[in-house]
PDB file of C-alpha atoms in Angstrom:
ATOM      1  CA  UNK A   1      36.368-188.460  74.377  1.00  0.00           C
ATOM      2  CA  UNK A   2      35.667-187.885  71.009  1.00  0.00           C
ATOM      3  CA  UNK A   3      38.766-189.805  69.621  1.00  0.00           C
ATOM      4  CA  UNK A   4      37.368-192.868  71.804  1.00  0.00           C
ATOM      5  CA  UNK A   5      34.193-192.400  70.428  1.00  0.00           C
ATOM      6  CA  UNK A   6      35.235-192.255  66.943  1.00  0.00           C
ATOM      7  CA  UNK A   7      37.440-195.324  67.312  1.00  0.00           C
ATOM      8  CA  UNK A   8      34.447-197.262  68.691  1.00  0.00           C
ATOM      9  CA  UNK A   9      32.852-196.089  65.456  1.00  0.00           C
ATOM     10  CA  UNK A  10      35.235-196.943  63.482  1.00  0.00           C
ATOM     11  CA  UNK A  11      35.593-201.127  64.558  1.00  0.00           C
ATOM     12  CA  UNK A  12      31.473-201.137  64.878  1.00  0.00           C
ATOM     13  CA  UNK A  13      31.026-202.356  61.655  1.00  0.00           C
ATOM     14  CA  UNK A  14      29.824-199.147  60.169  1.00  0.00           C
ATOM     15  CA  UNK A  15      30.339-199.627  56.140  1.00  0.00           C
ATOM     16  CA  UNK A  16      29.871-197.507  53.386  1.00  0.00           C
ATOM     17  CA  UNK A  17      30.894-198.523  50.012  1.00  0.00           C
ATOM     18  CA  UNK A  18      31.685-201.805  51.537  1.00  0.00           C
ATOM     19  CA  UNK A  19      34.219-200.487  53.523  1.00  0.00           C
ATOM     20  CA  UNK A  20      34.986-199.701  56.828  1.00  0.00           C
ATOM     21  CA  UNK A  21      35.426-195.448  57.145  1.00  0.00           C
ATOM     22  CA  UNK A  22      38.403-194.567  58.822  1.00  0.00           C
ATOM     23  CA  UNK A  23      36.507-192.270  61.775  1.00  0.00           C
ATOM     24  CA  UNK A  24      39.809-191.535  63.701  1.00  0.00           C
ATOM     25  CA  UNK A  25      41.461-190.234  60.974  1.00  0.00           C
ATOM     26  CA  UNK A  26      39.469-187.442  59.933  1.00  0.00           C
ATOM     27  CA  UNK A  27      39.009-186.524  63.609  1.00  0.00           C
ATOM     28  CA  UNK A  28      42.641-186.401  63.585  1.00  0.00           C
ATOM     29  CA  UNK A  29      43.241-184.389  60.543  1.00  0.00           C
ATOM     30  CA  UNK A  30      40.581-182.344  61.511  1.00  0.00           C
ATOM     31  CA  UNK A  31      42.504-181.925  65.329  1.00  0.00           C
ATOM     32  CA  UNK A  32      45.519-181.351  63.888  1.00  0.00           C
ATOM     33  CA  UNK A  33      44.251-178.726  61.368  1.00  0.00           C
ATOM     34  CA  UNK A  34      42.307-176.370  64.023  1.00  0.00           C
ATOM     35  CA  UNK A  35      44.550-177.212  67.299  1.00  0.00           C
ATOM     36  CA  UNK A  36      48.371-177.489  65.683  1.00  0.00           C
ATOM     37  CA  UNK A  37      50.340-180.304  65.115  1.00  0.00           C
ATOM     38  CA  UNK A  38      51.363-181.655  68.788  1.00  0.00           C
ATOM     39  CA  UNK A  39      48.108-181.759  69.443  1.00  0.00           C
ATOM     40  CA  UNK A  40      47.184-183.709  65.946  1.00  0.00           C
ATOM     41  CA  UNK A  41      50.478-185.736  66.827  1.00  0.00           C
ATOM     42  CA  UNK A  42      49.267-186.949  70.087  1.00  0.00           C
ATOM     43  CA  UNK A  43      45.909-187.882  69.332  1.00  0.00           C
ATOM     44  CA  UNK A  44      46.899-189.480  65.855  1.00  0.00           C
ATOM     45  CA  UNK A  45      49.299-191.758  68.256  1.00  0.00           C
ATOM     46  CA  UNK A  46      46.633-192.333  70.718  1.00  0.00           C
ATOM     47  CA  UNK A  47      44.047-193.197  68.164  1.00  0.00           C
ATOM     48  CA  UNK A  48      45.963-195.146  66.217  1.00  0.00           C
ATOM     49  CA  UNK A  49      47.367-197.157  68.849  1.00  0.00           C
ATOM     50  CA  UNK A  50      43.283-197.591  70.155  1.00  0.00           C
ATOM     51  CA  UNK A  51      42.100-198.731  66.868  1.00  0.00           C
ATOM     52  CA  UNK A  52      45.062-201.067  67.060  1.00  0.00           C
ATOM     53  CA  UNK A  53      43.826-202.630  70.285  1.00  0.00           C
ATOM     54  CA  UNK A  54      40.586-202.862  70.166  1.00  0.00           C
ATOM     55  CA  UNK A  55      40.942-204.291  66.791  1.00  0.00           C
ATOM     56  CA  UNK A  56      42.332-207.462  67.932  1.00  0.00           C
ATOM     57  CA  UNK A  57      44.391-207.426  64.844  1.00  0.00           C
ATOM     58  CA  UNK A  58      47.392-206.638  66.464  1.00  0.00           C
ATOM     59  CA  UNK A  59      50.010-203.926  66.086  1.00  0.00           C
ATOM     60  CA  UNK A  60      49.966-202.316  62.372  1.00  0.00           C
ATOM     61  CA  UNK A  61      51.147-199.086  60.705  1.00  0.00           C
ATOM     62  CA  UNK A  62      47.680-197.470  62.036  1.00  0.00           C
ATOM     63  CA  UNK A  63      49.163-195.737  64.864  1.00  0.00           C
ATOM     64  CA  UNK A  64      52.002-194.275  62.555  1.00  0.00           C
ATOM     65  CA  UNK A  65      50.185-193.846  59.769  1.00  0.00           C
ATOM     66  CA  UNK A  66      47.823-191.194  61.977  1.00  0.00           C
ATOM     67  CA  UNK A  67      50.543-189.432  63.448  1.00  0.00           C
ATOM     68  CA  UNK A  68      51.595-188.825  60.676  1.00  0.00           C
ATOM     69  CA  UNK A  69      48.746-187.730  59.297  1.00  0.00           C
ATOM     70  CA  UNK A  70      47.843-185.309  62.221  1.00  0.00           C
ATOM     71  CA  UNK A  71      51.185-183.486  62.481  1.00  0.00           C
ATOM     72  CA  UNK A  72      51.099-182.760  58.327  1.00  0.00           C
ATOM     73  CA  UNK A  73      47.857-181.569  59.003  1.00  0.00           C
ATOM     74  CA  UNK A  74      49.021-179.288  62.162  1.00  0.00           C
ATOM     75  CA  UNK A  75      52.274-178.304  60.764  1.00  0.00           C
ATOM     76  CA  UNK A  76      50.755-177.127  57.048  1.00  0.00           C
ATOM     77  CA  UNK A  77      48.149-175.375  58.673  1.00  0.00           C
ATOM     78  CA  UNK A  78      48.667-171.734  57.212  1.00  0.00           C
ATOM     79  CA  UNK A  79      51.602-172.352  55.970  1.00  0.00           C
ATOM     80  CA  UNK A  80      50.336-172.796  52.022  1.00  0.00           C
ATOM     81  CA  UNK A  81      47.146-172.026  52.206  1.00  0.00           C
ATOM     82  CA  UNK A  82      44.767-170.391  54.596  1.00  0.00           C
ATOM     83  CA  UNK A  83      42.627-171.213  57.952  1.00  0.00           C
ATOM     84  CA  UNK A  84      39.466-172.174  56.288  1.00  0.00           C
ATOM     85  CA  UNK A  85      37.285-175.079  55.367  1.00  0.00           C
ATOM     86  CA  UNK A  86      38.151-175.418  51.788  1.00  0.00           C
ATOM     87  CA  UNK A  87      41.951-175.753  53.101  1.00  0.00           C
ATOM     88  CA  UNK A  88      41.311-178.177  55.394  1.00  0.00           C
ATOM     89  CA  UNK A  89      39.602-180.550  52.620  1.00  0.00           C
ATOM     90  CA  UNK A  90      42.499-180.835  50.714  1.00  0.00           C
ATOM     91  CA  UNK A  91      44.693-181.634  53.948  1.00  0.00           C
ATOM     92  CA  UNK A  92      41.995-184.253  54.672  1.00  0.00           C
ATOM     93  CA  UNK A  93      42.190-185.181  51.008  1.00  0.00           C
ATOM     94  CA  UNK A  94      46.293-185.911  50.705  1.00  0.00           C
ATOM     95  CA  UNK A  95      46.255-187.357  54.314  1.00  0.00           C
ATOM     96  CA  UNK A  96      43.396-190.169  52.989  1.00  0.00           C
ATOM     97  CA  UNK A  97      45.649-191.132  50.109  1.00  0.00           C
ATOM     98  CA  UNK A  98      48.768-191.176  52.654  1.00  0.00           C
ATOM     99  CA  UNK A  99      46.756-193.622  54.532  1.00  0.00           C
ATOM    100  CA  UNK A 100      46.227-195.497  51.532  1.00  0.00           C
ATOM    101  CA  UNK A 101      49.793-195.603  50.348  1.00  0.00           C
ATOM    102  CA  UNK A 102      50.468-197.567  53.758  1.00  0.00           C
ATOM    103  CA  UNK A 103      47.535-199.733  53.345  1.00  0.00           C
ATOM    104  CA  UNK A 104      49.193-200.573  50.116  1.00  0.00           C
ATOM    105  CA  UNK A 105      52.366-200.999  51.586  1.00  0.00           C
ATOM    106  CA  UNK A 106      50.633-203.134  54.244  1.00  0.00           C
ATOM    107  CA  UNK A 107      48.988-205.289  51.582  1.00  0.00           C
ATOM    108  CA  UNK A 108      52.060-205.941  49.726  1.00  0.00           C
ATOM    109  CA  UNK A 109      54.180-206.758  52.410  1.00  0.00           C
ATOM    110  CA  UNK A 110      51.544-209.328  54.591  1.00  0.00           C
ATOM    111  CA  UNK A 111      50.129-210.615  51.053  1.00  0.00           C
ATOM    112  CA  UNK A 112      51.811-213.705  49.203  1.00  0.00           C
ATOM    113  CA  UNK A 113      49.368-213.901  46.490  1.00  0.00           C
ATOM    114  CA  UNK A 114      48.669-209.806  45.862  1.00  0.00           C
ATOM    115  CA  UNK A 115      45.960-209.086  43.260  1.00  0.00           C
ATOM    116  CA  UNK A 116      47.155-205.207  42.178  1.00  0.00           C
ATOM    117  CA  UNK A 117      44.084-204.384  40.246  1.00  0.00           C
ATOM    118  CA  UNK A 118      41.448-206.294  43.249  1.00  0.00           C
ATOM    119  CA  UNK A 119      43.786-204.570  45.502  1.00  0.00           C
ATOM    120  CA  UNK A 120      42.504-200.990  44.350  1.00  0.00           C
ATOM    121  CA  UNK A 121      39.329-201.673  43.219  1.00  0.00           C
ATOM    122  CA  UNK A 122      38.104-204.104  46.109  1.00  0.00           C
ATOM    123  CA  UNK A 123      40.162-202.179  49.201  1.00  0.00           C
ATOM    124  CA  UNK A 124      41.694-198.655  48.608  1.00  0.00           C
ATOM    125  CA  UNK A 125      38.950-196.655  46.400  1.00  0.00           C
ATOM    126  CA  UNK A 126      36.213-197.970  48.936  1.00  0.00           C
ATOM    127  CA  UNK A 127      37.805-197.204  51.772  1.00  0.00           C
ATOM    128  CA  UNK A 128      39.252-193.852  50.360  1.00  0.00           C
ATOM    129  CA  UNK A 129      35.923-192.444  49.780  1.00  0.00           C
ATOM    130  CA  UNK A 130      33.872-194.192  53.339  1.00  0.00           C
ATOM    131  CA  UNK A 131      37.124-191.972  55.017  1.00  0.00           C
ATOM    132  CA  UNK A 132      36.099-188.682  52.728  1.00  0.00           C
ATOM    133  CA  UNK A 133      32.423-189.409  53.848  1.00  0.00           C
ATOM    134  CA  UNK A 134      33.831-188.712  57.572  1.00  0.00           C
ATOM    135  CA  UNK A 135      36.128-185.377  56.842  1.00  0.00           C
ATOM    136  CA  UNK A 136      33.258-182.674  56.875  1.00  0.00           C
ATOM    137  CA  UNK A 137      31.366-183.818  59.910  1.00  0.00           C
ATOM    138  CA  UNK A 138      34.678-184.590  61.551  1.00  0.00           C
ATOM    139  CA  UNK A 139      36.042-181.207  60.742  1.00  0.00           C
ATOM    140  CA  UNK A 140      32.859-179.100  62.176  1.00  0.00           C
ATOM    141  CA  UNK A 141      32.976-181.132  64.918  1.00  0.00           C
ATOM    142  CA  UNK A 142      36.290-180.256  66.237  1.00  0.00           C
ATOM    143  CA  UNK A 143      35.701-176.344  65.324  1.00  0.00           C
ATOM    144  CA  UNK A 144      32.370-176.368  67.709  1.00  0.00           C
ATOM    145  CA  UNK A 145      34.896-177.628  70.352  1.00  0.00           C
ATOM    146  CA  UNK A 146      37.576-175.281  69.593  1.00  0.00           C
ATOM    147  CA  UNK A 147      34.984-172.499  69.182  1.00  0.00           C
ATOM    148  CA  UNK A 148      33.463-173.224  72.795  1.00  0.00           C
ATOM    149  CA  UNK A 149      37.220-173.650  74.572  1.00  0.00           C
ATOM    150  CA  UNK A 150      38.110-170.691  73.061  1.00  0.00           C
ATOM    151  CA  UNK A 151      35.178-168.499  74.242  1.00  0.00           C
ATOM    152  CA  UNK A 152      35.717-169.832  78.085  1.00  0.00           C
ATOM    153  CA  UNK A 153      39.436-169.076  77.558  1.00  0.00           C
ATOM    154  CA  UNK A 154      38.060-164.943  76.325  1.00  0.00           C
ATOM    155  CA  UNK A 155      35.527-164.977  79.023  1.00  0.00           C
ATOM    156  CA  UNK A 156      38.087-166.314  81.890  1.00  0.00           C
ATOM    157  CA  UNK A 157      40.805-163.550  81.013  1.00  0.00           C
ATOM    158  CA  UNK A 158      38.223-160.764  81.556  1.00  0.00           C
ATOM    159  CA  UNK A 159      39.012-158.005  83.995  1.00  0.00           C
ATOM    160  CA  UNK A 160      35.137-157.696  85.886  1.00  0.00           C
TER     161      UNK A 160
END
């Protein structure tokens, strides 16, 4: 639900910086970082390939691009540093500028006439920090749902 929510969000128009914030991804970072990586691999496919279509744009890296994102952020998880907020935020940090390494990669291969310094100034540093705008709300959001889940999966195991 949340992942269709947040891809609504993200194709409403919502700008900040002048640039549409990238919703999906930080739920899917932020998935992937308190549920594991198949979990942050499935929904960064699934909300990838949503923005995708109800973008009208087409097909894009988007849906790659977040499952990529989600499984690094799944995988990682404990592995260098530990279970906590401050962890997560650098995850959420390095998968923004993976995102932004394919929208360069995007740009340069769809652009004839491609503008390197407009490119960075007018596209990747706004939308870079709209998508860091997203990453803390994002994040809590997931742990309140993990946190409930969690606590009916205690309270069902109980011997009464």
């Amino acid at each position: 639900i949340f992942t269709v929510i947040s891809a609504f969000l993200q194709i409403s128009g919502i700008e900040f910086f002048g640039s549409v914030p990238s919703f999906t991804l930080a739920l899917v970072c932020a998935i992937g970082f308190i549920f594991g990586d198949k979990f942050g691999a499935i929904f960064g496919l699934a909300g990838g390939f949503l923005i995708d279509l109800l973008s009208g744009f087409g097909f894009s890296l988007v849906p790659v691009t977040y499952f990529l994102c989600g499984y690094l952020c799944g995988k990682l998880r404990g592995t260098f540093l530990s279970l906590n907020f401050p962890s997560f935020l650098l995850y959420g940090v390095l998968a923004g500028i993976l995102r932004e390494i394919f929208t360069f990669i995007y740009y340069g291969l769809n652009s004839k006439n491609l503008e390197l310094g407009r490119l960075i100034t007018d596209v990747i540093v706004p939308e870079y920090f709209a998508y860091l705008i997203c990453i803390i709300p994002a994040y809590f959001a997931v742990l309140a749902i993990y946190l409930l889940f969690k606590g009916k999966e205690n309270r069902s195991k109980r011997i009464y």
